[in-house]
Short mmCIF file of C-alpha atoms and ligand atoms in Angstrom, two decimals:
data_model
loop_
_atom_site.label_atom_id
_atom_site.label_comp_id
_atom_site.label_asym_id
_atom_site.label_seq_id
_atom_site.Cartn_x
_atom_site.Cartn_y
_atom_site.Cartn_z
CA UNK A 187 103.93 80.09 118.78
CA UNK A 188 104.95 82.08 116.18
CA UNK A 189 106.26 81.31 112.52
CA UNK A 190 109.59 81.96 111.36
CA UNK A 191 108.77 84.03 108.10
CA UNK A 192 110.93 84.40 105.19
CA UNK A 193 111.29 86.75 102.40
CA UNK A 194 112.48 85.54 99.03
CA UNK A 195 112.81 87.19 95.61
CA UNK A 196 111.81 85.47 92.67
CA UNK A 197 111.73 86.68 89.07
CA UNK A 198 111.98 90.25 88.32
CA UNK A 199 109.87 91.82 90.97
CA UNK A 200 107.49 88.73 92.62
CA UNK A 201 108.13 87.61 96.19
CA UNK A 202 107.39 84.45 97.51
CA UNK A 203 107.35 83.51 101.18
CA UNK A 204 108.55 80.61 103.41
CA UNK A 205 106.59 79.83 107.00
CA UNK A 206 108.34 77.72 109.48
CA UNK A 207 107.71 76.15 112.45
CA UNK A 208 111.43 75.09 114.58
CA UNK A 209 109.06 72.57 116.75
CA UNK A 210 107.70 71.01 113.89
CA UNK A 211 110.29 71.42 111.22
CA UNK A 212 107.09 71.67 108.67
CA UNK A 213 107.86 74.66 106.26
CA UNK A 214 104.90 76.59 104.23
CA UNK A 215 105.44 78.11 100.97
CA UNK A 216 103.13 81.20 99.87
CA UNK A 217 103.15 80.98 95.85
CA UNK A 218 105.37 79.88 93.56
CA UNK A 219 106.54 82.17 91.01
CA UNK A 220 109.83 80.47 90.32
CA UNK A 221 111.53 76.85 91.86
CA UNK A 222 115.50 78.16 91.57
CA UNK A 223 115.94 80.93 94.78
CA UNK A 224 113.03 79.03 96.28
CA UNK A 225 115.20 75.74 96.60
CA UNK A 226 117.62 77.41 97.31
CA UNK A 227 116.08 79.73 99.85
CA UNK A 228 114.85 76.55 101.32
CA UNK A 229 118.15 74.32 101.15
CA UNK A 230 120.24 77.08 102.94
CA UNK A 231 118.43 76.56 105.88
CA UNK A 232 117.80 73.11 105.19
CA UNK A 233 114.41 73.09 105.17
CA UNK A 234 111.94 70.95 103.47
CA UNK A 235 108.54 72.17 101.73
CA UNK A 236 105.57 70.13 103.50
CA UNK A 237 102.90 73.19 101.88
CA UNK A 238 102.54 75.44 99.09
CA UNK A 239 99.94 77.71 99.52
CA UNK A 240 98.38 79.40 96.34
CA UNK A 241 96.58 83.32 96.34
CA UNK A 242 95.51 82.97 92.45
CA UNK A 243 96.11 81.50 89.43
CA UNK A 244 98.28 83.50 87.47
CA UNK A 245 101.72 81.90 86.17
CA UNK A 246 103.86 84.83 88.10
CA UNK A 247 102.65 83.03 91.18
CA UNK A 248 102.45 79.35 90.31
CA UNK A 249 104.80 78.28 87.68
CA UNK A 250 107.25 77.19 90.14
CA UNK A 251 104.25 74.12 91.83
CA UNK A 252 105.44 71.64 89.68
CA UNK A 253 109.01 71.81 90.39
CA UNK A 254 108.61 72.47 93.93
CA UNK A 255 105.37 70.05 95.04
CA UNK A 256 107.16 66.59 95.61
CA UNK A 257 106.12 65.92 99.44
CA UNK A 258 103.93 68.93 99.24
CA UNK A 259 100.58 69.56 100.23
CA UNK A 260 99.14 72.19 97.62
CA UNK A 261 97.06 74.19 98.84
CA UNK A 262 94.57 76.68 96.67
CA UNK A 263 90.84 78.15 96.28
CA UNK A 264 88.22 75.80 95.58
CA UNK A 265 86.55 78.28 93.34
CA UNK A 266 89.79 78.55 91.22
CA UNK A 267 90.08 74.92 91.08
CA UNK A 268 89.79 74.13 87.27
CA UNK A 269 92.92 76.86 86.49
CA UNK A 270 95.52 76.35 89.54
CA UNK A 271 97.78 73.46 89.12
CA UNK A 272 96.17 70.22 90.71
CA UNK A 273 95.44 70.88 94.36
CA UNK A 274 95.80 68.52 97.16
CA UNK A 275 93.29 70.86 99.25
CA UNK A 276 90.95 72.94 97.86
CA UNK A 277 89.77 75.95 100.34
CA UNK A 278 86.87 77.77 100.59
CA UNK A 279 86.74 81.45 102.85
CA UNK A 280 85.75 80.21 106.82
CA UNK A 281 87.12 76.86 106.11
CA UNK A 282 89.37 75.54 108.99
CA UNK A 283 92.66 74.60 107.91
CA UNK A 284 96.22 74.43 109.79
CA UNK A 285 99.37 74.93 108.28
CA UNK A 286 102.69 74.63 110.28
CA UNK A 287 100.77 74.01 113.68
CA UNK A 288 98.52 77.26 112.86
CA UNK A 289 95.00 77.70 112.63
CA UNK A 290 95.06 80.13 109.24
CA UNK A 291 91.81 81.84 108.21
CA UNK A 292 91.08 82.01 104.35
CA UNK A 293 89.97 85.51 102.88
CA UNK A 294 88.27 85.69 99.93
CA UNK A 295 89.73 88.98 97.94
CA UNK A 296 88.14 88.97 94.72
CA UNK A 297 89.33 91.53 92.66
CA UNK A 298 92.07 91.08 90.69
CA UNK A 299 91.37 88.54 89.98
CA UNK A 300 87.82 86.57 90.54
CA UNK A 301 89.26 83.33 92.76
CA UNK A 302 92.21 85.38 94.76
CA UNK A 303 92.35 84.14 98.13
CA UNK A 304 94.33 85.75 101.43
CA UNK A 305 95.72 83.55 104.17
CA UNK A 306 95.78 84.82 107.55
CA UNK A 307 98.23 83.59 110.16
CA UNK A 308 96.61 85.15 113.63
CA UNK A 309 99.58 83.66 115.65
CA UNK A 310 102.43 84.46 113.76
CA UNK A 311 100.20 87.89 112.86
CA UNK A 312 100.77 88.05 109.15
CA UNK A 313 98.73 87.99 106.33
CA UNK A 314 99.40 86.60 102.61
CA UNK A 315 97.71 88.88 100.44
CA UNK A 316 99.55 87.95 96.79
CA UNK A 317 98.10 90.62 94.22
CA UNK A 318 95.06 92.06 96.62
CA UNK A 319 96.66 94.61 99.20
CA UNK A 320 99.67 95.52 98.17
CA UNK A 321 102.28 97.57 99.56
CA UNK A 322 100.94 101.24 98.74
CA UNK A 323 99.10 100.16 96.35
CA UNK A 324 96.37 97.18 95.11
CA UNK A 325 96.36 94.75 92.20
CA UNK A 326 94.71 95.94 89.16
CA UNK A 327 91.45 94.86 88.17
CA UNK A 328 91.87 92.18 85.85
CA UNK A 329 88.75 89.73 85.93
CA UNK A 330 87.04 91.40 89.07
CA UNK A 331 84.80 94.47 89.67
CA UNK A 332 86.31 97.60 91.65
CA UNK A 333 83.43 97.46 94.38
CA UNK A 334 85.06 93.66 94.80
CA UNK A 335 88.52 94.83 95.30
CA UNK A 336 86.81 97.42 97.93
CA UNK A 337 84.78 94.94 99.76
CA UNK A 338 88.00 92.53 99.66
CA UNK A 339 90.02 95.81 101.00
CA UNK A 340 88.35 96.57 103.88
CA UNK A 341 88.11 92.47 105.06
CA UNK A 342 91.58 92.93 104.90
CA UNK A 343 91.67 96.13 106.78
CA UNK A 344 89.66 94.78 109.46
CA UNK A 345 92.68 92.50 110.12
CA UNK A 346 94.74 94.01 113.73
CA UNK A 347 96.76 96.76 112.66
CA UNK A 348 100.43 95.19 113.74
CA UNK A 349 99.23 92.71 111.05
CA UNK A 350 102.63 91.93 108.92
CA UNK A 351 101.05 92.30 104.88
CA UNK A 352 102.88 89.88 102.65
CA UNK A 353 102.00 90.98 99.41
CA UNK A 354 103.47 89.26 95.70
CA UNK A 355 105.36 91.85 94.01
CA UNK A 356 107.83 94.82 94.33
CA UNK A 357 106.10 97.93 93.35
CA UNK A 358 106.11 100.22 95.79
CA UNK A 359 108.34 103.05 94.49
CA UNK A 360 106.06 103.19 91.59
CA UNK A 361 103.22 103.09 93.87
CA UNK A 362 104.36 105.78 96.32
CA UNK A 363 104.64 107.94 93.42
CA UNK A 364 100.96 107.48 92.47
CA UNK A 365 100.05 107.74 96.35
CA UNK A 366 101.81 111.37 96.42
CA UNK A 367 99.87 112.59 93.45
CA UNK A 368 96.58 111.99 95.11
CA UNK A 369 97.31 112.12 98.80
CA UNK A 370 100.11 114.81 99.37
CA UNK A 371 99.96 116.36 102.23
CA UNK A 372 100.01 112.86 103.88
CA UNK A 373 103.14 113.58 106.82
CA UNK A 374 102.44 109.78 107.12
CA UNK A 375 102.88 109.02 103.41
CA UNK A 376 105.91 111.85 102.41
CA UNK A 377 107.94 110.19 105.30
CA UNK A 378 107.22 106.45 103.74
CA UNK A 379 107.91 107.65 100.50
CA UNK A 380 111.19 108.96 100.99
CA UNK A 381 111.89 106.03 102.91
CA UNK A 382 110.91 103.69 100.42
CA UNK A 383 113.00 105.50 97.78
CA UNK A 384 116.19 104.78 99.93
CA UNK A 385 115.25 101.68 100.75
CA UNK A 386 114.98 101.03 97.10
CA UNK A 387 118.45 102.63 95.92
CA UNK A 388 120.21 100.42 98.20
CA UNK A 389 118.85 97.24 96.51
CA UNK A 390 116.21 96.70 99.79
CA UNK A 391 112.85 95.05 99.93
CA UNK A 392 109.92 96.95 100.69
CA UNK A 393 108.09 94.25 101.35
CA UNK A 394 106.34 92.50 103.80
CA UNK A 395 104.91 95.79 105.41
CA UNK A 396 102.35 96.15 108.22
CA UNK A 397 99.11 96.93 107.81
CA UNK A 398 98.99 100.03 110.25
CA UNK A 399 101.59 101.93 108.05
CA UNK A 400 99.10 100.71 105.06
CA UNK A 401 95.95 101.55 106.82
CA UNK A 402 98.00 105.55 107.33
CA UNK A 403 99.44 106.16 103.81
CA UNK A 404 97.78 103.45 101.12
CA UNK A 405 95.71 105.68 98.94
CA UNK A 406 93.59 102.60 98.46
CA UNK A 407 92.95 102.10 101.79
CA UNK A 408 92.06 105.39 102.15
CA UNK A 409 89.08 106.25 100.23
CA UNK A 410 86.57 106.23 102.81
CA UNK A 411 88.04 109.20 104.25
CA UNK A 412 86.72 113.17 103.32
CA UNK A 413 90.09 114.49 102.49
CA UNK A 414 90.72 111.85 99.83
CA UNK A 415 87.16 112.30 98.14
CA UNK A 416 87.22 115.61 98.30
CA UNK A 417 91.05 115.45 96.30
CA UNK A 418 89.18 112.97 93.53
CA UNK A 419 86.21 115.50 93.39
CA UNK A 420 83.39 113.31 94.62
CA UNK A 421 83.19 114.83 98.60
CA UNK A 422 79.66 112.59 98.99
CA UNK A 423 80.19 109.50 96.79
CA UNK A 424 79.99 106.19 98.42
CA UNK A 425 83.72 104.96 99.59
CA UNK A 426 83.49 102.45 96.55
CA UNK A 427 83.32 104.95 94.36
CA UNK A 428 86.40 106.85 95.54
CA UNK A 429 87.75 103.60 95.83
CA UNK A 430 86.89 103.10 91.77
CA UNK A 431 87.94 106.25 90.92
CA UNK A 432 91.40 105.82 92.68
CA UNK A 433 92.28 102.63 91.27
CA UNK A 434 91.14 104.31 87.03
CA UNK A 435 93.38 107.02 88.16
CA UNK A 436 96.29 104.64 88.94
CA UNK A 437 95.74 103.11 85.69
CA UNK A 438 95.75 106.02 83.58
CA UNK A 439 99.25 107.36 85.80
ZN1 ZN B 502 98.52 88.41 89.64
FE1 FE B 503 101.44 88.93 90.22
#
């Protein structure tokens, strides 16, 4: 049984997604960045929340709880406990929890921050990855280390490749420009570039993506491979350190 998944655009660039089950009627939330399109997102279809699922703590993913969480089950990392709004289930990574009929695994993704959490929906085959993966591209390193946001990567990565990634923000145009600068003759990446840009100019989402089309032109995803350390100069370095000196390079573009 699979999900019916739902895309919806909240703020200036976050997304938020909806997870429901028809057999059930029990709808998931994933983050919270803003109540208005959510309700309304949710009372177009007539759907009613019975789960709000929470990556991290940061306000352009949760401000919207408290609006939203009447009826709710909130759902967040254990380890983040003391700085997400009050959680009705606190989750640690292996812990077995079900949401909308589904057995979901928890990821731990430290990295941007120290408490970010993934969900995993094997069933449905998608994967809520808020500010962790992102599409052609990675959070930035606010609170955690980059050998974190590798290790929290390649989990990810290990994931099946028709994977669906759900990540919390629109940036890829700005990301596939970075990506070209250090990957360019990627066939893979040139062709989801230019797509992207049209997608873009008509007003489209980029996002959710898959994970095989990440796992082929992400730059991030890529630094275990000899062609990308040999374009950031360190052809023997550890993939961590490509992966570090990717991710300064991204700041600095
Ligand atoms: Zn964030
Ligand atoms: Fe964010």
């Amino acid at each position: 049984m699979s999900l019916e998944l739902v895309t919806v655009p909240c703020r200036a660039d976050n997304y938020a997604f909806l997870l429901h089950d028809a057999a059930t009627g029990q709808t998931a939330l994933v983050d919270a960045p803003e109540a208005a399109p959510i309700q309304a997102a949710l009372s177009a279809r007539g759907w009613r929340l019975t789960d709000i699922l929470l990556t991290h703590h940061h306000g352009d993913h949760v401000e919207g709880v408290d609006a939203l969480r009447s009826g709710a089950r909130v759902i967040g990392a254990a380890g983040d406990a003391h700085r997400l709004p009050p959680l009705d289930l606190a989750v640690a990574p292996g812990d077995a929890v079900t949401v909308c009929g589904e057995a979901i695994g928890v990821i731990d993704v430290p990295g941007h921050t120290v408490g970010h959490i993934a969900f995993h929906f094997p069933e449905t085959g998608a994967v809520m990855t808020g500010d962790s993966l992102m599409a052609l591209g990675c959070g930035r390193l606010f609170e955690g280390t980059a050998a974190q946001m590798w290790d929290s990567l390649s989990r990810l990565a290990r994931l099946p490749p028709e994977t669906i990634v759900c990540s919390g923000h629109e940036y890829t145009l700005s990301n596939a420009r970075f990506a070209l600068s250090v990957d360019p003759d990627n066939p893979a990446l040139q062709a989801r570039a230019g797509a992207v840009e049209a997608a873009r100019s008509r007003g489209e989402a980029t996002v959710p993506s898959s994970l095989a089309e990440e796992l082929a032109t992400n730059p991030f995803l890529r630094a275990g491979h000899a062609y990308m350390k040999a374009r950031m100069g360190l052809p023997a370095a550890p993939d961590k350190e490509v992966f570090a000196a990717i991710r300064a390079a991204k700041d600095r573009f």
